[in-house]
Amino acid sequence: MDALCRRFDLWKKVDHIPSLDPRTRKTSGFAPSGWLSQLLFTFTSGGFSLADAERLAQDRVLLDLIGLAKGADQTTLGEFLRAQTKESVLALQQLNAEFVDLSLR
């Protein structure tokens, strides 16, 4: 999964969607790519809740492999998800369609 995401340059593309980033100070906290990668790897490895995503954030080896210095707790992930807007969801759907198209080639 990580190799496919990197091939598509997914993390940079996610970080370039302004509506996905609810932070007021962009120099602190997690970038959207950090939140989304943590959620994506949780759900593709059999997890199904924000608590599972928080447990994944304690896996130092996995975090190193996907390039995260640290992972978010379930409260922070929930705040990120609740901060999303119709605009950010539509932008993410468009990016997802491009990602699926690439992965099917």
mmCIF file of N, CA and C in Angstrom:
data_model
loop_
_atom_site.group_PDB
_atom_site.id
_atom_site.type_symbol
_atom_site.label_atom_id
_atom_site.label_comp_id
_atom_site.label_asym_id
_atom_site.label_seq_id
_atom_site.Cartn_x
_atom_site.Cartn_y
_atom_site.Cartn_z
ATOM 1 N N MET A 1 0.836 -1.189 0.000
ATOM 2 C CA MET A 1 0.000 0.000 0.000
ATOM 3 C C MET A 1 0.877 1.246 0.000
ATOM 4 N N ASP A 2 1.904 1.252 0.833
ATOM 5 C CA ASP A 2 2.774 2.421 0.924
ATOM 6 C C ASP A 2 3.450 2.703 -0.416
ATOM 7 N N ALA A 3 3.923 1.641 -1.095
ATOM 8 C CA ALA A 3 4.591 1.826 -2.380
ATOM 9 C C ALA A 3 3.627 2.421 -3.410
ATOM 10 N N LEU A 4 2.397 1.967 -3.406
ATOM 11 C CA LEU A 4 1.399 2.495 -4.337
ATOM 12 C C LEU A 4 1.101 3.963 -4.038
ATOM 13 N N CYS A 5 0.980 4.288 -2.772
ATOM 14 C CA CYS A 5 0.734 5.680 -2.380
ATOM 15 C C CYS A 5 1.892 6.579 -2.805
ATOM 16 N N ARG A 6 3.106 6.094 -2.608
ATOM 17 C CA ARG A 6 4.283 6.888 -2.996
ATOM 18 C C ARG A 6 4.381 7.015 -4.512
ATOM 19 N N ARG A 7 4.069 5.936 -5.226
ATOM 20 C CA ARG A 7 4.100 5.983 -6.702
ATOM 21 C C ARG A 7 3.141 7.051 -7.226
ATOM 22 N N PHE A 8 2.003 7.159 -6.605
ATOM 23 C CA PHE A 8 0.994 8.144 -6.995
ATOM 24 C C PHE A 8 1.313 9.523 -6.427
ATOM 25 N N ASP A 9 2.310 9.599 -5.536
ATOM 26 C CA ASP A 9 2.676 10.848 -4.856
ATOM 27 C C ASP A 9 1.481 11.359 -4.039
ATOM 28 N N LEU A 10 0.762 10.391 -3.453
ATOM 29 C CA LEU A 10 -0.486 10.693 -2.752
ATOM 30 C C LEU A 10 -0.309 11.679 -1.613
ATOM 31 N N TRP A 11 0.727 11.487 -0.814
ATOM 32 C CA TRP A 11 0.871 12.326 0.382
ATOM 33 C C TRP A 11 1.084 13.788 0.026
ATOM 34 N N LYS A 12 1.867 14.072 -0.999
ATOM 35 C CA LYS A 12 2.063 15.468 -1.426
ATOM 36 C C LYS A 12 0.768 16.033 -1.994
ATOM 37 N N LYS A 13 0.053 15.221 -2.758
ATOM 38 C CA LYS A 13 -1.213 15.686 -3.331
ATOM 39 C C LYS A 13 -2.230 15.999 -2.232
ATOM 40 N N VAL A 14 -2.283 15.158 -1.222
ATOM 41 C CA VAL A 14 -3.197 15.394 -0.099
ATOM 42 C C VAL A 14 -2.843 16.702 0.598
ATOM 43 N N ASP A 15 -1.557 16.916 0.826
ATOM 44 C CA ASP A 15 -1.123 18.131 1.525
ATOM 45 C C ASP A 15 -1.333 19.398 0.701
ATOM 46 N N HIS A 16 -1.552 19.259 -0.600
ATOM 47 C CA HIS A 16 -1.800 20.420 -1.452
ATOM 48 C C HIS A 16 -3.290 20.714 -1.645
ATOM 49 N N ILE A 17 -4.137 20.045 -0.881
ATOM 50 C CA ILE A 17 -5.576 20.336 -0.910
ATOM 51 C C ILE A 17 -5.860 21.189 0.327
ATOM 52 N N PRO A 18 -5.926 22.508 0.168
ATOM 53 C CA PRO A 18 -6.072 23.398 1.328
ATOM 54 C C PRO A 18 -7.285 23.103 2.201
ATOM 55 N N SER A 19 -8.375 22.691 1.603
ATOM 56 C CA SER A 19 -9.595 22.476 2.386
ATOM 57 C C SER A 19 -9.500 21.267 3.324
ATOM 58 N N LEU A 20 -8.519 20.389 3.114
ATOM 59 C CA LEU A 20 -8.354 19.231 4.001
ATOM 60 C C LEU A 20 -7.655 19.577 5.307
ATOM 61 N N ASP A 21 -7.033 20.743 5.362
ATOM 62 C CA ASP A 21 -6.211 21.095 6.524
ATOM 63 C C ASP A 21 -6.941 22.076 7.432
ATOM 64 N N PRO A 22 -7.501 21.591 8.546
ATOM 65 C CA PRO A 22 -8.273 22.467 9.429
ATOM 66 C C PRO A 22 -7.414 23.307 10.380
ATOM 67 N N ARG A 23 -6.089 23.109 10.367
ATOM 68 C CA ARG A 23 -5.228 23.819 11.321
ATOM 69 C C ARG A 23 -5.195 25.319 11.025
ATOM 70 N N THR A 24 -5.196 26.109 12.059
ATOM 71 C CA THR A 24 -5.032 27.550 11.875
ATOM 72 C C THR A 24 -3.555 27.902 11.765
ATOM 73 N N ARG A 25 -2.709 27.168 12.486
ATOM 74 C CA ARG A 25 -1.254 27.334 12.378
ATOM 75 C C ARG A 25 -0.690 26.132 11.634
ATOM 76 N N LYS A 26 -0.317 26.312 10.396
ATOM 77 C CA LYS A 26 0.115 25.195 9.553
ATOM 78 C C LYS A 26 1.498 24.663 9.912
ATOM 79 N N THR A 27 2.221 25.347 10.797
ATOM 80 C CA THR A 27 3.569 24.913 11.152
ATOM 81 C C THR A 27 3.595 23.961 12.335
ATOM 82 N N SER A 28 2.451 23.709 12.949
ATOM 83 C CA SER A 28 2.427 22.781 14.082
ATOM 84 C C SER A 28 1.302 21.763 13.886
ATOM 85 N N GLY A 29 1.432 20.658 14.580
ATOM 86 C CA GLY A 29 0.418 19.617 14.466
ATOM 87 C C GLY A 29 0.656 18.732 13.261
ATOM 88 N N PHE A 30 -0.325 17.927 12.950
ATOM 89 C CA PHE A 30 -0.229 16.965 11.860
ATOM 90 C C PHE A 30 -0.735 17.565 10.558
ATOM 91 N N ALA A 31 -0.007 17.306 9.484
ATOM 92 C CA ALA A 31 -0.481 17.675 8.148
ATOM 93 C C ALA A 31 -1.559 16.663 7.746
ATOM 94 N N PRO A 32 -2.421 17.012 6.797
ATOM 95 C CA PRO A 32 -3.458 16.065 6.369
ATOM 96 C C PRO A 32 -2.894 14.708 5.943
ATOM 97 N N SER A 33 -1.733 14.695 5.319
ATOM 98 C CA SER A 33 -1.158 13.418 4.895
ATOM 99 C C SER A 33 -0.867 12.515 6.095
ATOM 100 N N GLY A 34 -0.492 13.084 7.214
ATOM 101 C CA GLY A 34 -0.250 12.286 8.412
ATOM 102 C C GLY A 34 -1.517 11.651 8.937
ATOM 103 N N TRP A 35 -2.575 12.436 9.036
ATOM 104 C CA TRP A 35 -3.859 11.899 9.505
ATOM 105 C C TRP A 35 -4.383 10.821 8.563
ATOM 106 N N LEU A 36 -4.374 11.159 7.264
ATOM 107 C CA LEU A 36 -4.958 10.231 6.303
ATOM 108 C C LEU A 36 -4.129 8.962 6.155
ATOM 109 N N SER A 37 -2.806 9.069 6.214
ATOM 110 C CA SER A 37 -2.001 7.852 6.110
ATOM 111 C C SER A 37 -2.242 6.949 7.317
ATOM 112 N N GLN A 38 -2.359 7.542 8.479
ATOM 113 C CA GLN A 38 -2.625 6.745 9.683
ATOM 114 C C GLN A 38 -3.973 6.039 9.555
ATOM 115 N N LEU A 39 -4.982 6.741 9.081
ATOM 116 C CA LEU A 39 -6.301 6.127 8.904
ATOM 117 C C LEU A 39 -6.276 5.069 7.800
ATOM 118 N N LEU A 40 -5.652 5.386 6.690
ATOM 119 C CA LEU A 40 -5.595 4.449 5.565
ATOM 120 C C LEU A 40 -4.902 3.153 5.967
ATOM 121 N N PHE A 41 -3.759 3.256 6.624
ATOM 122 C CA PHE A 41 -3.044 2.051 7.017
ATOM 123 C C PHE A 41 -3.785 1.284 8.110
ATOM 124 N N THR A 42 -4.518 1.971 8.941
ATOM 125 C CA THR A 42 -5.326 1.282 9.947
ATOM 126 C C THR A 42 -6.410 0.450 9.277
ATOM 127 N N PHE A 43 -7.153 1.077 8.371
ATOM 128 C CA PHE A 43 -8.299 0.401 7.764
ATOM 129 C C PHE A 43 -7.883 -0.675 6.763
ATOM 130 N N THR A 44 -6.718 -0.516 6.124
ATOM 131 C CA THR A 44 -6.275 -1.551 5.185
ATOM 132 C C THR A 44 -5.551 -2.695 5.876
ATOM 133 N N SER A 45 -5.294 -2.558 7.175
ATOM 134 C CA SER A 45 -4.645 -3.649 7.910
ATOM 135 C C SER A 45 -5.608 -4.322 8.882
ATOM 136 N N GLY A 46 -6.899 -4.106 8.696
ATOM 137 C CA GLY A 46 -7.896 -4.797 9.497
ATOM 138 C C GLY A 46 -8.483 -3.993 10.637
ATOM 139 N N GLY A 47 -7.991 -2.778 10.875
ATOM 140 C CA GLY A 47 -8.573 -1.940 11.910
ATOM 141 C C GLY A 47 -9.889 -1.354 11.437
ATOM 142 N N PHE A 48 -10.716 -0.931 12.397
ATOM 143 C CA PHE A 48 -11.997 -0.362 11.988
ATOM 144 C C PHE A 48 -12.456 0.790 12.862
ATOM 145 N N SER A 49 -11.591 1.263 13.753
ATOM 146 C CA SER A 49 -12.008 2.356 14.625
ATOM 147 C C SER A 49 -10.852 3.331 14.842
ATOM 148 N N LEU A 50 -11.197 4.487 15.396
ATOM 149 C CA LEU A 50 -10.156 5.462 15.711
ATOM 150 C C LEU A 50 -9.254 4.941 16.827
ATOM 151 N N ALA A 51 -9.798 4.088 17.693
ATOM 152 C CA ALA A 51 -8.966 3.471 18.731
ATOM 153 C C ALA A 51 -7.911 2.563 18.092
ATOM 154 N N ASP A 52 -8.291 1.852 17.022
ATOM 155 C CA ASP A 52 -7.318 1.029 16.299
ATOM 156 C C ASP A 52 -6.244 1.911 15.672
ATOM 157 N N ALA A 53 -6.650 3.054 15.147
ATOM 158 C CA ALA A 53 -5.680 3.984 14.556
ATOM 159 C C ALA A 53 -4.723 4.513 15.613
ATOM 160 N N GLU A 54 -5.225 4.751 16.803
ATOM 161 C CA GLU A 54 -4.356 5.205 17.883
ATOM 162 C C GLU A 54 -3.345 4.114 18.247
ATOM 163 N N ARG A 55 -3.781 2.863 18.267
ATOM 164 C CA ARG A 55 -2.856 1.759 18.555
ATOM 165 C C ARG A 55 -1.793 1.657 17.468
ATOM 166 N N LEU A 56 -2.184 1.869 16.229
ATOM 167 C CA LEU A 56 -1.218 1.843 15.131
ATOM 168 C C LEU A 56 -0.152 2.920 15.340
ATOM 169 N N ALA A 57 -0.548 4.038 15.922
ATOM 170 C CA ALA A 57 0.389 5.144 16.154
ATOM 171 C C ALA A 57 1.463 4.778 17.159
ATOM 172 N N GLN A 58 1.294 3.672 17.855
ATOM 173 C CA GLN A 58 2.306 3.225 18.820
ATOM 174 C C GLN A 58 3.288 2.231 18.199
ATOM 175 N N ASP A 59 3.076 1.892 16.930
ATOM 176 C CA ASP A 59 3.950 0.949 16.232
ATOM 177 C C ASP A 59 5.095 1.717 15.575
ATOM 178 N N ARG A 60 6.202 1.830 16.277
ATOM 179 C CA ARG A 60 7.349 2.624 15.828
ATOM 180 C C ARG A 60 7.880 2.169 14.470
ATOM 181 N N VAL A 61 7.925 0.856 14.234
ATOM 182 C CA VAL A 61 8.440 0.329 12.970
ATOM 183 C C VAL A 61 7.551 0.777 11.809
ATOM 184 N N LEU A 62 6.243 0.634 11.971
ATOM 185 C CA LEU A 62 5.324 1.047 10.907
ATOM 186 C C LEU A 62 5.408 2.548 10.666
ATOM 187 N N LEU A 63 5.442 3.332 11.730
ATOM 188 C CA LEU A 63 5.540 4.780 11.563
ATOM 189 C C LEU A 63 6.800 5.149 10.784
ATOM 190 N N ASP A 64 7.907 4.495 11.084
ATOM 191 C CA ASP A 64 9.150 4.744 10.340
ATOM 192 C C ASP A 64 8.989 4.372 8.870
ATOM 193 N N LEU A 65 8.339 3.244 8.609
ATOM 194 C CA LEU A 65 8.156 2.792 7.229
ATOM 195 C C LEU A 65 7.311 3.763 6.404
ATOM 196 N N ILE A 66 6.291 4.347 7.023
ATOM 197 C CA ILE A 66 5.422 5.255 6.274
ATOM 198 C C ILE A 66 5.842 6.713 6.417
ATOM 199 N N GLY A 67 6.941 6.938 7.126
ATOM 200 C CA GLY A 67 7.513 8.281 7.185
ATOM 201 C C GLY A 67 6.868 9.238 8.164
ATOM 202 N N LEU A 68 6.270 8.719 9.224
ATOM 203 C CA LEU A 68 5.673 9.593 10.232
ATOM 204 C C LEU A 68 6.546 9.605 11.481
ATOM 205 N N ALA A 69 6.801 10.790 12.008
ATOM 206 C CA ALA A 69 7.576 10.905 13.242
ATOM 207 C C ALA A 69 6.763 10.392 14.429
ATOM 208 N N LYS A 70 5.468 10.657 14.405
ATOM 209 C CA LYS A 70 4.565 10.148 15.438
ATOM 210 C C LYS A 70 3.158 10.112 14.869
ATOM 211 N N GLY A 71 2.291 9.390 15.540
ATOM 212 C CA GLY A 71 0.913 9.278 15.104
ATOM 213 C C GLY A 71 -0.015 10.041 16.029
ATOM 214 N N ALA A 72 -1.209 10.289 15.532
ATOM 215 C CA ALA A 72 -2.211 11.033 16.298
ATOM 216 C C ALA A 72 -3.012 10.095 17.189
ATOM 217 N N ASP A 73 -3.533 10.643 18.283
ATOM 218 C CA ASP A 73 -4.425 9.848 19.122
ATOM 219 C C ASP A 73 -5.837 9.906 18.534
ATOM 220 N N GLN A 74 -6.732 9.095 19.074
ATOM 221 C CA GLN A 74 -8.077 9.016 18.485
ATOM 222 C C GLN A 74 -8.852 10.327 18.619
ATOM 223 N N THR A 75 -8.602 11.105 19.655
ATOM 224 C CA THR A 75 -9.275 12.396 19.804
ATOM 225 C C THR A 75 -8.866 13.343 18.692
ATOM 226 N N THR A 76 -7.583 13.403 18.411
ATOM 227 C CA THR A 76 -7.071 14.275 17.348
ATOM 228 C C THR A 76 -7.585 13.828 15.985
ATOM 229 N N LEU A 77 -7.603 12.527 15.752
ATOM 230 C CA LEU A 77 -8.135 12.016 14.486
ATOM 231 C C LEU A 77 -9.621 12.356 14.337
ATOM 232 N N GLY A 78 -10.375 12.222 15.415
ATOM 233 C CA GLY A 78 -11.797 12.566 15.378
ATOM 234 C C GLY A 78 -12.021 14.036 15.099
ATOM 235 N N GLU A 79 -11.209 14.886 15.700
ATOM 236 C CA GLU A 79 -11.314 16.327 15.440
ATOM 237 C C GLU A 79 -11.025 16.633 13.978
ATOM 238 N N PHE A 80 -10.009 15.970 13.413
ATOM 239 C CA PHE A 80 -9.691 16.150 11.997
ATOM 240 C C PHE A 80 -10.880 15.753 11.127
ATOM 241 N N LEU A 81 -11.469 14.602 11.408
ATOM 242 C CA LEU A 81 -12.592 14.133 10.600
ATOM 243 C C LEU A 81 -13.804 15.059 10.721
ATOM 244 N N ARG A 82 -14.087 15.523 11.936
ATOM 245 C CA ARG A 82 -15.239 16.422 12.127
ATOM 246 C C ARG A 82 -15.019 17.789 11.482
ATOM 247 N N ALA A 83 -13.781 18.181 11.279
ATOM 248 C CA ALA A 83 -13.485 19.493 10.691
ATOM 249 C C ALA A 83 -13.623 19.511 9.169
ATOM 250 N N GLN A 84 -13.844 18.351 8.576
ATOM 251 C CA GLN A 84 -13.941 18.307 7.122
ATOM 252 C C GLN A 84 -15.258 18.911 6.641
ATOM 253 N N THR A 85 -15.193 19.502 5.457
ATOM 254 C CA THR A 85 -16.333 20.197 4.865
ATOM 255 C C THR A 85 -16.757 19.492 3.576
ATOM 256 N N LYS A 86 -17.847 19.938 3.022
ATOM 257 C CA LYS A 86 -18.292 19.390 1.736
ATOM 258 C C LYS A 86 -17.193 19.579 0.693
ATOM 259 N N GLU A 87 -16.557 20.734 0.701
ATOM 260 C CA GLU A 87 -15.488 21.022 -0.261
ATOM 261 C C GLU A 87 -14.317 20.044 -0.100
ATOM 262 N N SER A 88 -13.908 19.798 1.136
ATOM 263 C CA SER A 88 -12.766 18.896 1.348
ATOM 264 C C SER A 88 -13.120 17.454 0.986
ATOM 265 N N VAL A 89 -14.338 17.049 1.262
ATOM 266 C CA VAL A 89 -14.765 15.688 0.919
ATOM 267 C C VAL A 89 -14.811 15.521 -0.593
ATOM 268 N N LEU A 90 -15.324 16.503 -1.305
ATOM 269 C CA LEU A 90 -15.361 16.430 -2.770
ATOM 270 C C LEU A 90 -13.952 16.399 -3.359
ATOM 271 N N ALA A 91 -13.044 17.181 -2.797
ATOM 272 C CA ALA A 91 -11.654 17.179 -3.272
ATOM 273 C C ALA A 91 -11.011 15.822 -3.018
ATOM 274 N N LEU A 92 -11.293 15.234 -1.877
ATOM 275 C CA LEU A 92 -10.738 13.924 -1.556
ATOM 276 C C LEU A 92 -11.348 12.838 -2.445
ATOM 277 N N GLN A 93 -12.621 12.963 -2.766
ATOM 278 C CA GLN A 93 -13.252 12.004 -3.681
ATOM 279 C C GLN A 93 -12.607 12.070 -5.066
ATOM 280 N N GLN A 94 -12.305 13.268 -5.533
ATOM 281 C CA GLN A 94 -11.651 13.428 -6.826
ATOM 282 C C GLN A 94 -10.259 12.790 -6.807
ATOM 283 N N LEU A 95 -9.517 13.047 -5.746
ATOM 284 C CA LEU A 95 -8.189 12.466 -5.608
ATOM 285 C C LEU A 95 -8.276 10.945 -5.522
ATOM 286 N N ASN A 96 -9.261 10.444 -4.820
ATOM 287 C CA ASN A 96 -9.470 8.998 -4.709
ATOM 288 C C ASN A 96 -9.760 8.382 -6.081
ATOM 289 N N ALA A 97 -10.570 9.041 -6.879
ATOM 290 C CA ALA A 97 -10.879 8.534 -8.229
ATOM 291 C C ALA A 97 -9.602 8.452 -9.069
ATOM 292 N N GLU A 98 -8.748 9.457 -8.970
ATOM 293 C CA GLU A 98 -7.475 9.440 -9.703
ATOM 294 C C GLU A 98 -6.580 8.313 -9.197
ATOM 295 N N PHE A 99 -6.550 8.115 -7.897
ATOM 296 C CA PHE A 99 -5.744 7.061 -7.280
ATOM 297 C C PHE A 99 -6.219 5.683 -7.726
ATOM 298 N N VAL A 100 -7.515 5.452 -7.713
ATOM 299 C CA VAL A 100 -8.070 4.170 -8.151
ATOM 300 C C VAL A 100 -7.748 3.937 -9.621
ATOM 301 N N ASP A 101 -7.893 4.965 -10.438
ATOM 302 C CA ASP A 101 -7.593 4.840 -11.865
ATOM 303 C C ASP A 101 -6.144 4.420 -12.060
ATOM 304 N N LEU A 102 -5.221 5.046 -11.356
ATOM 305 C CA LEU A 102 -3.815 4.697 -11.473
ATOM 306 C C LEU A 102 -3.557 3.267 -11.006
ATOM 307 N N SER A 103 -4.175 2.864 -9.904
ATOM 308 C CA SER A 103 -3.918 1.542 -9.346
ATOM 309 C C SER A 103 -4.462 0.422 -10.227
ATOM 310 N N LEU A 104 -5.435 0.727 -11.073
ATOM 311 C CA LEU A 104 -6.001 -0.281 -11.977
ATOM 312 C C LEU A 104 -5.217 -0.443 -13.264
ATOM 313 N N ARG A 105 -4.273 0.439 -13.497
ATOM 314 C CA ARG A 105 -3.467 0.340 -14.735
ATOM 315 C C ARG A 105 -2.439 -0.747 -14.646
#
